[in-house]
PDB file of C-alpha atoms in Angstrom:
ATOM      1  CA  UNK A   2     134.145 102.415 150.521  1.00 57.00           C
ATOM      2  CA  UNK A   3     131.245 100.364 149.116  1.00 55.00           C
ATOM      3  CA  UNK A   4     127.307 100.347 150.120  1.00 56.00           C
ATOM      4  CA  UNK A   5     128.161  97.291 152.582  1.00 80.00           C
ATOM      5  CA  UNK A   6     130.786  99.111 154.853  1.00 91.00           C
ATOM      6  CA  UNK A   7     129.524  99.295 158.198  1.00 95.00           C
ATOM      7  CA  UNK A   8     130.556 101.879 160.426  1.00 96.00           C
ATOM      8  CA  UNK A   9     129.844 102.519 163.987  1.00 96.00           C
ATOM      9  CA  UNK A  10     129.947 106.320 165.398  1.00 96.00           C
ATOM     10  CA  UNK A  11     131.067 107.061 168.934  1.00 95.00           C
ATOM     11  CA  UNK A  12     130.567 110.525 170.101  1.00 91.00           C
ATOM     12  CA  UNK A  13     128.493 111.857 173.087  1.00 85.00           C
ATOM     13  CA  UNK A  14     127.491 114.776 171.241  1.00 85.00           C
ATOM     14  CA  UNK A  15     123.777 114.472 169.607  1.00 83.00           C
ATOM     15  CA  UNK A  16     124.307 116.588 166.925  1.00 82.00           C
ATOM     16  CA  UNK A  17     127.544 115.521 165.899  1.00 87.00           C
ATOM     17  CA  UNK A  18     126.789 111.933 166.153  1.00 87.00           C
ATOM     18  CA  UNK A  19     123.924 112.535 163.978  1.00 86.00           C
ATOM     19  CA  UNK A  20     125.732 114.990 161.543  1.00 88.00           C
ATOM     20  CA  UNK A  21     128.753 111.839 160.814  1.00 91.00           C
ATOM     21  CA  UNK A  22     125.459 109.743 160.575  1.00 90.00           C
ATOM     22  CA  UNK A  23     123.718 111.969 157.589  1.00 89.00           C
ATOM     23  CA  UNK A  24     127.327 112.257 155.399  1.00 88.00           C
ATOM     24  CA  UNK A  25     128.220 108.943 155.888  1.00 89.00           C
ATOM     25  CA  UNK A  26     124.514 107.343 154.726  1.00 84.00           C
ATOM     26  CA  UNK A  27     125.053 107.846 151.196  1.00 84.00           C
ATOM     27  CA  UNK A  28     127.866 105.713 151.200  1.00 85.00           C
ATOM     28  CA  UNK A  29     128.058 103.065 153.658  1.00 89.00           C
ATOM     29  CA  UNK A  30     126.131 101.222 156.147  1.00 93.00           C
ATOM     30  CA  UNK A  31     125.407 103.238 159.776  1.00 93.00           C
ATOM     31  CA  UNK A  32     125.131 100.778 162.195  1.00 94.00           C
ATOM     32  CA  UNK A  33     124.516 103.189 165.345  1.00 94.00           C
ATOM     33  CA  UNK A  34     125.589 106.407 167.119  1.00 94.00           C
ATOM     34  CA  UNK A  35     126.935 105.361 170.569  1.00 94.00           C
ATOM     35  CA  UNK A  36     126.915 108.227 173.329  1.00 91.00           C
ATOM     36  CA  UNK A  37     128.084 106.517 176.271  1.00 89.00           C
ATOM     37  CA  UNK A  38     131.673 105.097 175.949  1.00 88.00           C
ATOM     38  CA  UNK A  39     130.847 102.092 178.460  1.00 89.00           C
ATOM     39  CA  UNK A  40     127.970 100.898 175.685  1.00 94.00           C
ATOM     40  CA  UNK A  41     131.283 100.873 172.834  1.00 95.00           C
ATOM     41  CA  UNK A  42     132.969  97.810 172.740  1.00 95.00           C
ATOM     42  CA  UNK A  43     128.825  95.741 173.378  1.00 95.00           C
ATOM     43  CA  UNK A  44     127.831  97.925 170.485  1.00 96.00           C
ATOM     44  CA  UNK A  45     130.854  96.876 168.387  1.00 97.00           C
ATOM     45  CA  UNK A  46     130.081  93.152 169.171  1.00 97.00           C
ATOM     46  CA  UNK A  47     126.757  93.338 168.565  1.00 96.00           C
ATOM     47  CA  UNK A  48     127.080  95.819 165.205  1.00 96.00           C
ATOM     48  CA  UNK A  49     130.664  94.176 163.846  1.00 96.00           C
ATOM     49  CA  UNK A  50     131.313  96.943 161.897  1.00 97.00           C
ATOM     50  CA  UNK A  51     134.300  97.223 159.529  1.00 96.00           C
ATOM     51  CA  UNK A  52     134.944 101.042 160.886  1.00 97.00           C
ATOM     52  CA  UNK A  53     135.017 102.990 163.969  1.00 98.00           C
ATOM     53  CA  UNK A  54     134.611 106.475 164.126  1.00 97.00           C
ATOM     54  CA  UNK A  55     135.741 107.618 167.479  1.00 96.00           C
ATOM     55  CA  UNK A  56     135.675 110.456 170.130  1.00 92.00           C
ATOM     56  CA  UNK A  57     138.370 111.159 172.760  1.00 86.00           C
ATOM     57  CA  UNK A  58     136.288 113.134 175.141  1.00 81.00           C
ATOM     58  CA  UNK A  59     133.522 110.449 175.953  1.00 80.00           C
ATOM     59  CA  UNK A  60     131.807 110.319 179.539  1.00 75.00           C
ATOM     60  CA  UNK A  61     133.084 107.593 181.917  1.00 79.00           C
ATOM     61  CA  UNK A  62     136.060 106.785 179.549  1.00 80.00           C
ATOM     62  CA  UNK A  63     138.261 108.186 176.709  1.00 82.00           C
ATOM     63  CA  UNK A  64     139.118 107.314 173.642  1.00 87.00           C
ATOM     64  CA  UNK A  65     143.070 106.776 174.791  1.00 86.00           C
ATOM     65  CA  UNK A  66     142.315 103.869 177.142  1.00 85.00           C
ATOM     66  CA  UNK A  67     139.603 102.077 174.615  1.00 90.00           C
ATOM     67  CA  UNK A  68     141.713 101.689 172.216  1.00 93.00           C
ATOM     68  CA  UNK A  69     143.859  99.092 172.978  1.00 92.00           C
ATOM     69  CA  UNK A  70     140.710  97.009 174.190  1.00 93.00           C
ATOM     70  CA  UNK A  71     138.968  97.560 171.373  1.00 96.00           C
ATOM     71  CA  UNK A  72     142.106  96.130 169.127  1.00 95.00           C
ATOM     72  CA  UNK A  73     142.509  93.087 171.265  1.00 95.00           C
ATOM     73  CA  UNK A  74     139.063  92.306 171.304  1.00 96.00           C
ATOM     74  CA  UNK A  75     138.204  93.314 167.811  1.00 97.00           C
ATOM     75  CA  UNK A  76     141.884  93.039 166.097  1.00 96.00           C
ATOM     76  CA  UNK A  77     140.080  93.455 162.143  1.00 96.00           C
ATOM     77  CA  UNK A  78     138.288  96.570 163.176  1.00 97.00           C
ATOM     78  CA  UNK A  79     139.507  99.534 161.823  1.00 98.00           C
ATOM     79  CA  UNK A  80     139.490 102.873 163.796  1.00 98.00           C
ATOM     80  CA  UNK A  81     139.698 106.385 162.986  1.00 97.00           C
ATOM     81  CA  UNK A  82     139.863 108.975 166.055  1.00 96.00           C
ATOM     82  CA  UNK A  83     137.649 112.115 164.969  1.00 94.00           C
ATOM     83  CA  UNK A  84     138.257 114.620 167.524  1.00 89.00           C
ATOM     84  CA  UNK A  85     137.719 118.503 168.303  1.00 84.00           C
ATOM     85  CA  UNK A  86     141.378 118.042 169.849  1.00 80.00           C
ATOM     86  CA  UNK A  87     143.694 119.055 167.299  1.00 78.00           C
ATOM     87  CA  UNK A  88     147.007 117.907 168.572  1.00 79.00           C
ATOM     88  CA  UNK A  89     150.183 115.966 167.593  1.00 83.00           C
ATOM     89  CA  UNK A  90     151.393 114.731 171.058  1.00 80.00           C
ATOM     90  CA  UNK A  91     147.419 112.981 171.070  1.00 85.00           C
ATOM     91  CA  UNK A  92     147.005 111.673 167.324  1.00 89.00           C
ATOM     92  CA  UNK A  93     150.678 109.849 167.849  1.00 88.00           C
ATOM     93  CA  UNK A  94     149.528 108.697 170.790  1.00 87.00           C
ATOM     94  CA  UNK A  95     146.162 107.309 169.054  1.00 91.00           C
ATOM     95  CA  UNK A  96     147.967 105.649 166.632  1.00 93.00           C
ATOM     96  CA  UNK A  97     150.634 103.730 169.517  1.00 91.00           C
ATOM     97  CA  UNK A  98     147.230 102.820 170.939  1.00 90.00           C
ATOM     98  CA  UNK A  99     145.694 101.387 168.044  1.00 95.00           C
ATOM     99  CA  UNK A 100     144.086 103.811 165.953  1.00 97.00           C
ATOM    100  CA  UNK A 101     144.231 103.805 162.545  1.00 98.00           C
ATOM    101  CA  UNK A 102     143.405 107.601 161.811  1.00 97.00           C
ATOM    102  CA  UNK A 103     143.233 110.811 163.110  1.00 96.00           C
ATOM    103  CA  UNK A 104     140.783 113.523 161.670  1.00 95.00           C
ATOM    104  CA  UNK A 105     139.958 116.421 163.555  1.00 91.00           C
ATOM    105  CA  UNK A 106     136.135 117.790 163.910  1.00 89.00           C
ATOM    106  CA  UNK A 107     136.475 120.962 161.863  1.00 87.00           C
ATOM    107  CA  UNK A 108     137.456 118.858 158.503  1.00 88.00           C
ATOM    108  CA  UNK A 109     135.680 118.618 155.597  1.00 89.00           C
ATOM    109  CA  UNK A 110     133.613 115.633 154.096  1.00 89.00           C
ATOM    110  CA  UNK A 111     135.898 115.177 151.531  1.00 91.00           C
ATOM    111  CA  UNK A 112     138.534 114.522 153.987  1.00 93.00           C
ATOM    112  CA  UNK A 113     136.933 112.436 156.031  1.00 92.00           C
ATOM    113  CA  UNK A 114     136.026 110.138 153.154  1.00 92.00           C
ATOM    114  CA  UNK A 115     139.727 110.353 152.042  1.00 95.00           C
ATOM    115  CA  UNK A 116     140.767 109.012 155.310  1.00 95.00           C
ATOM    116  CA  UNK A 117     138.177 106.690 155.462  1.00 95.00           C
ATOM    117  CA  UNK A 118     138.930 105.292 151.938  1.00 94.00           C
ATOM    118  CA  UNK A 119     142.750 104.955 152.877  1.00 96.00           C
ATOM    119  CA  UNK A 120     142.068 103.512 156.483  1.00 97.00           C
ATOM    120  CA  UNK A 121     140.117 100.685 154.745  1.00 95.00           C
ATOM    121  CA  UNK A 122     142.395 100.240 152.378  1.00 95.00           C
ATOM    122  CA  UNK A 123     145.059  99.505 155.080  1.00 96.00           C
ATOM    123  CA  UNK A 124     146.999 102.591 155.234  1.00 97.00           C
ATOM    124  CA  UNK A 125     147.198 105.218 158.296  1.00 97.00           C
ATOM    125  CA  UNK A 126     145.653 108.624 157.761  1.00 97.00           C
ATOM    126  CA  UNK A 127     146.760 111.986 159.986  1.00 95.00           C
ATOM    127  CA  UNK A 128     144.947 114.902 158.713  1.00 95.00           C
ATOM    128  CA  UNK A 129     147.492 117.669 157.235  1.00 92.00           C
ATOM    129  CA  UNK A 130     145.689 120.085 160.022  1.00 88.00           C
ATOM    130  CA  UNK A 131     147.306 118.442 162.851  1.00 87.00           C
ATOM    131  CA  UNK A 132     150.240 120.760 163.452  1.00 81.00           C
ATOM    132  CA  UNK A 133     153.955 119.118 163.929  1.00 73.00           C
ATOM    133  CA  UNK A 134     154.971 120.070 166.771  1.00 60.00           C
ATOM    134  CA  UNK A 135     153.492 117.611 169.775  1.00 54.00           C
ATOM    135  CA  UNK A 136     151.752 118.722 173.278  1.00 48.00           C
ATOM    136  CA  UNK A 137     154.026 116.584 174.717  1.00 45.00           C
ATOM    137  CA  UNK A 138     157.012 118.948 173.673  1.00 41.00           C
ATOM    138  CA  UNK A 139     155.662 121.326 175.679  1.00 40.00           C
ATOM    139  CA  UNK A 140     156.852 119.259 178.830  1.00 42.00           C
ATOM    140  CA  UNK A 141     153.460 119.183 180.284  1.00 42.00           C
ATOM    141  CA  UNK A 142     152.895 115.334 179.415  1.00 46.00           C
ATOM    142  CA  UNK A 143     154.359 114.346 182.887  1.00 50.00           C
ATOM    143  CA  UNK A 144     154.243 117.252 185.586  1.00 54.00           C
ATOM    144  CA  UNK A 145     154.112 116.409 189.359  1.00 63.00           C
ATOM    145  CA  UNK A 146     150.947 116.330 189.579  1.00 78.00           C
ATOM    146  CA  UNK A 147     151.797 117.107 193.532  1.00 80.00           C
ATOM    147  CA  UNK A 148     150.952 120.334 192.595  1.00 85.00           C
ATOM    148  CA  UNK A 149     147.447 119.724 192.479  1.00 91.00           C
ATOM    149  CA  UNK A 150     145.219 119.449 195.669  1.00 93.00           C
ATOM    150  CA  UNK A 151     143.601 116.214 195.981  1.00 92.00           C
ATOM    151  CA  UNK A 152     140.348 117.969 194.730  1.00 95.00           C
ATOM    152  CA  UNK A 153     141.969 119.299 191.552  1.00 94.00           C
ATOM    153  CA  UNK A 154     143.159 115.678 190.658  1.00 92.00           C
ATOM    154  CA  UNK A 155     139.395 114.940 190.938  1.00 93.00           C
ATOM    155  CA  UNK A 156     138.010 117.264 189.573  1.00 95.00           C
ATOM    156  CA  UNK A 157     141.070 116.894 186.512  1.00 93.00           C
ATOM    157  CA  UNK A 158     139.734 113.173 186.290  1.00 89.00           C
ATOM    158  CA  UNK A 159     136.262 114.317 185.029  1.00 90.00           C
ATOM    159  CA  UNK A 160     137.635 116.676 182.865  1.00 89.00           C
ATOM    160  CA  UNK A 161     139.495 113.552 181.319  1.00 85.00           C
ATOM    161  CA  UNK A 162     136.031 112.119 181.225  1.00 80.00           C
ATOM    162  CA  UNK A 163     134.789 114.926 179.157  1.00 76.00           C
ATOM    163  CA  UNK A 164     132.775 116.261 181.340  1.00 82.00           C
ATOM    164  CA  UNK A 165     131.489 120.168 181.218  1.00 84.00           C
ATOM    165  CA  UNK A 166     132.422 122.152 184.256  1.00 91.00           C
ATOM    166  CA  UNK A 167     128.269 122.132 184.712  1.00 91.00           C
ATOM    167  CA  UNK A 168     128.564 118.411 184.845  1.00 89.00           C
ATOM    168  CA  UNK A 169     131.347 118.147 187.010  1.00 93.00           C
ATOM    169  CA  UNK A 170     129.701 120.526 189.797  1.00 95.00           C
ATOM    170  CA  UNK A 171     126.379 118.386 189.721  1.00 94.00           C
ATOM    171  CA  UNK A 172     129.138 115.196 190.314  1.00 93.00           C
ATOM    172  CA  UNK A 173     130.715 116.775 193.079  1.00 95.00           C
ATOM    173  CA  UNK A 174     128.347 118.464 195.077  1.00 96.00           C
ATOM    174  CA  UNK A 175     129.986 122.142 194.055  1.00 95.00           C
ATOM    175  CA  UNK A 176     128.666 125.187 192.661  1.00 95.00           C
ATOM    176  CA  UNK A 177     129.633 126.087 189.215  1.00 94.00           C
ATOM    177  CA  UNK A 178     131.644 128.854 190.340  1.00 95.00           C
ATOM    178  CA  UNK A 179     133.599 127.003 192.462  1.00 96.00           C
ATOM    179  CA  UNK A 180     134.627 124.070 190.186  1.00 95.00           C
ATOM    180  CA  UNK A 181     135.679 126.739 187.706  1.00 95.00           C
ATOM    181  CA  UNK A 182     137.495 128.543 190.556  1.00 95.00           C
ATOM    182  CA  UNK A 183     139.697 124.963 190.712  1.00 95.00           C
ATOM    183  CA  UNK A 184     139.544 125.009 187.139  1.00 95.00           C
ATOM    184  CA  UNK A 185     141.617 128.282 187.157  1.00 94.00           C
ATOM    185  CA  UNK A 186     144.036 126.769 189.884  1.00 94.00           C
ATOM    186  CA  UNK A 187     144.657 123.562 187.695  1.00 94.00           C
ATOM    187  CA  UNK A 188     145.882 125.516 184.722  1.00 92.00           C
ATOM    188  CA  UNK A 189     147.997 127.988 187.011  1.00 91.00           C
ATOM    189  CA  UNK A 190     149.784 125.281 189.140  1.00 91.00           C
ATOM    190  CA  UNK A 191     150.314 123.354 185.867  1.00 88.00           C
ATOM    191  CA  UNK A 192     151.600 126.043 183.737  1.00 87.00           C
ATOM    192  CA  UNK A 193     148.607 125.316 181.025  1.00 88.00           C
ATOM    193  CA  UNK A 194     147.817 128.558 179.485  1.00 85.00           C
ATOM    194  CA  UNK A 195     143.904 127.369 177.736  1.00 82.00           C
ATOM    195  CA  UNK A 196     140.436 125.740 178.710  1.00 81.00           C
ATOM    196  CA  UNK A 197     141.583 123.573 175.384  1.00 78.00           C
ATOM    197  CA  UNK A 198     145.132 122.893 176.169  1.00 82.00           C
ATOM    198  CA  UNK A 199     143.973 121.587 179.813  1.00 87.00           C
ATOM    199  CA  UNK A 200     141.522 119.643 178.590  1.00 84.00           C
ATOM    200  CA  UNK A 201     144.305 117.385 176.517  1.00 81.00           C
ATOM    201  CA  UNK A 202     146.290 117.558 179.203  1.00 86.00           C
ATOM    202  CA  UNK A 203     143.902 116.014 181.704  1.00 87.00           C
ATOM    203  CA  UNK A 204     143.166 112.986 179.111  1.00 84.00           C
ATOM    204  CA  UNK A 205     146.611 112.376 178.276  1.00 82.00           C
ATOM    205  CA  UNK A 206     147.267 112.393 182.523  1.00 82.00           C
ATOM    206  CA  UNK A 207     144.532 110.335 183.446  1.00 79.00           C
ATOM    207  CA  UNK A 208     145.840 107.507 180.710  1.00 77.00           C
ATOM    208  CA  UNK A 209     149.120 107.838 182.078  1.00 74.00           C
ATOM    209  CA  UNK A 210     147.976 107.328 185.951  1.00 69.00           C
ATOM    210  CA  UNK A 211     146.136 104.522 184.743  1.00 66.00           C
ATOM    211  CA  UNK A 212     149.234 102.476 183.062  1.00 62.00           C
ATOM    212  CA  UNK A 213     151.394 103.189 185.934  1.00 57.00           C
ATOM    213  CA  UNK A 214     148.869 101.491 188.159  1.00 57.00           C
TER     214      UNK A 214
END
C-alpha cells in the first residue's frame, strides 16, 4: 500500500466507518465513509478509488447483490468484504460475486493491512477466522420458504436489508414486540437456531429470490 491508495469505506455504522477511516489514514488515501448502500456505486464513480472496503448488512441493499454491479461497472476496483458475519457459505459466496477479500469485523489491524496489501497485489485474501465448514452445509441455503407467512417473508426482507428489529417495526407499522414475536416464528419454522445465524440466512435468501426472478 503506498500514500496514493485510495480507498472508499462502506458501512452504515458511524463508528465503524469512522474507526476503518482513523487506521487506514496513516497509510493510504480515505476518500469517504458511505452509509447508505444506494449512494455506493455514485460514490465509487465520483471517488475512483483503487479499494473497497465493504459491508454486507447495508440498508436498502447488501453487499451480495452489489457486487457484481460494482465489478461490471468498475472491473479495476478491488474489493474486500469486511463483515461482522463470520461465515464460509457467505465469504465463498463474496468471492463468486466479485469480491476480492473477506475479513471479518473482530480482526486486527495487522490483518486487515495484510489483506489489503495482498488484495492489491492481485491475490485473494480469506481471513484464517472464517471457519471451514459453510452455512450452506447446514441445508438452510434453500428452504421452502412456504413456511413463512407472507409477513415473515417481509419482515425477513428487511432483515436482509440490515435493518434492527426497531427499524423494521417503524417500517411496518408494528410494535417492537410484535416484529420480534415474527422474529421468533422465522427462526422456528426455518429451523435457525440464532439472531446471527438468521440474519445470514435472510441475506443469502433475499439474493437468491432476487436471481431467480
Amino acid at each position: 500500500m503506498t500514500p496514493r491508495t485510495v480507498v472508499l469505506i462502506a458501512d452504515d455504522h458511524p463508528l465503524v466507518g469512522q474507526g476503518l477511516r482513523a487506521l487506514l489514514r496513516p497509510s493510504c488515501v480515505v476518500g469517504g465513509v458511505v452509509h447508505d448502500a444506494r449512494e455506493i456505486v455514485e460514490q465509487v464513480a465520483r471517488v475512483r478509488p483503487h479499494l473497497l472496503l465493504l459491508d454486507l448488512s447495508m440498508p436498502y441493499r447488501n453487499g451480495l447483490e452489489l457486487l457484481p454491479e460494482l465489478r461490471a461497472a468498475f472491473p479495476d476496483l478491488k474489493i474486500i468484504v469486511v463483515t461482522m458475519h463470520l461465515d464460509r457459505g457467505l465469504a465463498d459466496l463474496a468471492l463468486e460475486r466479485g469480491a476480492h477479500g473477506f475479513v471479518p469485523k473482530e480482526s486486527s489491524a495487522d490483518e486487515l493491512n495484510e489483506a489489503i496489501e495482498r488484495v492489491l497485489g492481485g491475490e485473494t485474501y480469506v481471513s484464517p477466522r472464517v471457519p471451514k465448514r459453510a452455512y450452506r452445509d447446514t441445508g438452510l441455503d434453500d428452504p421452502d420458504l412456504d413456511r413463512l407467512t407472507p409477513r415473515q417473508r417481509q419482515i425477513l426482507d428487511l432483515i436482509a436489508e440490515g435493518r434492527t428489529s426497531e427499524e423494521v417495526a417503524k417500517a411496518l407499522g408494528l410494535s417492537l414486540r410484535t416484529v420480534e414475536f415474527h422474529r421468533s416464528g422465522i427462526r422456528r419454522a426455518l429451523g435457525i437456531t440464532s439472531e446471527f445465524g438468521l440474519v445470514q440466512f435472510a441475506i443469502v435468501a433475499k439474493l437468491r429470490r432476487s436471481e431467480a426472478r
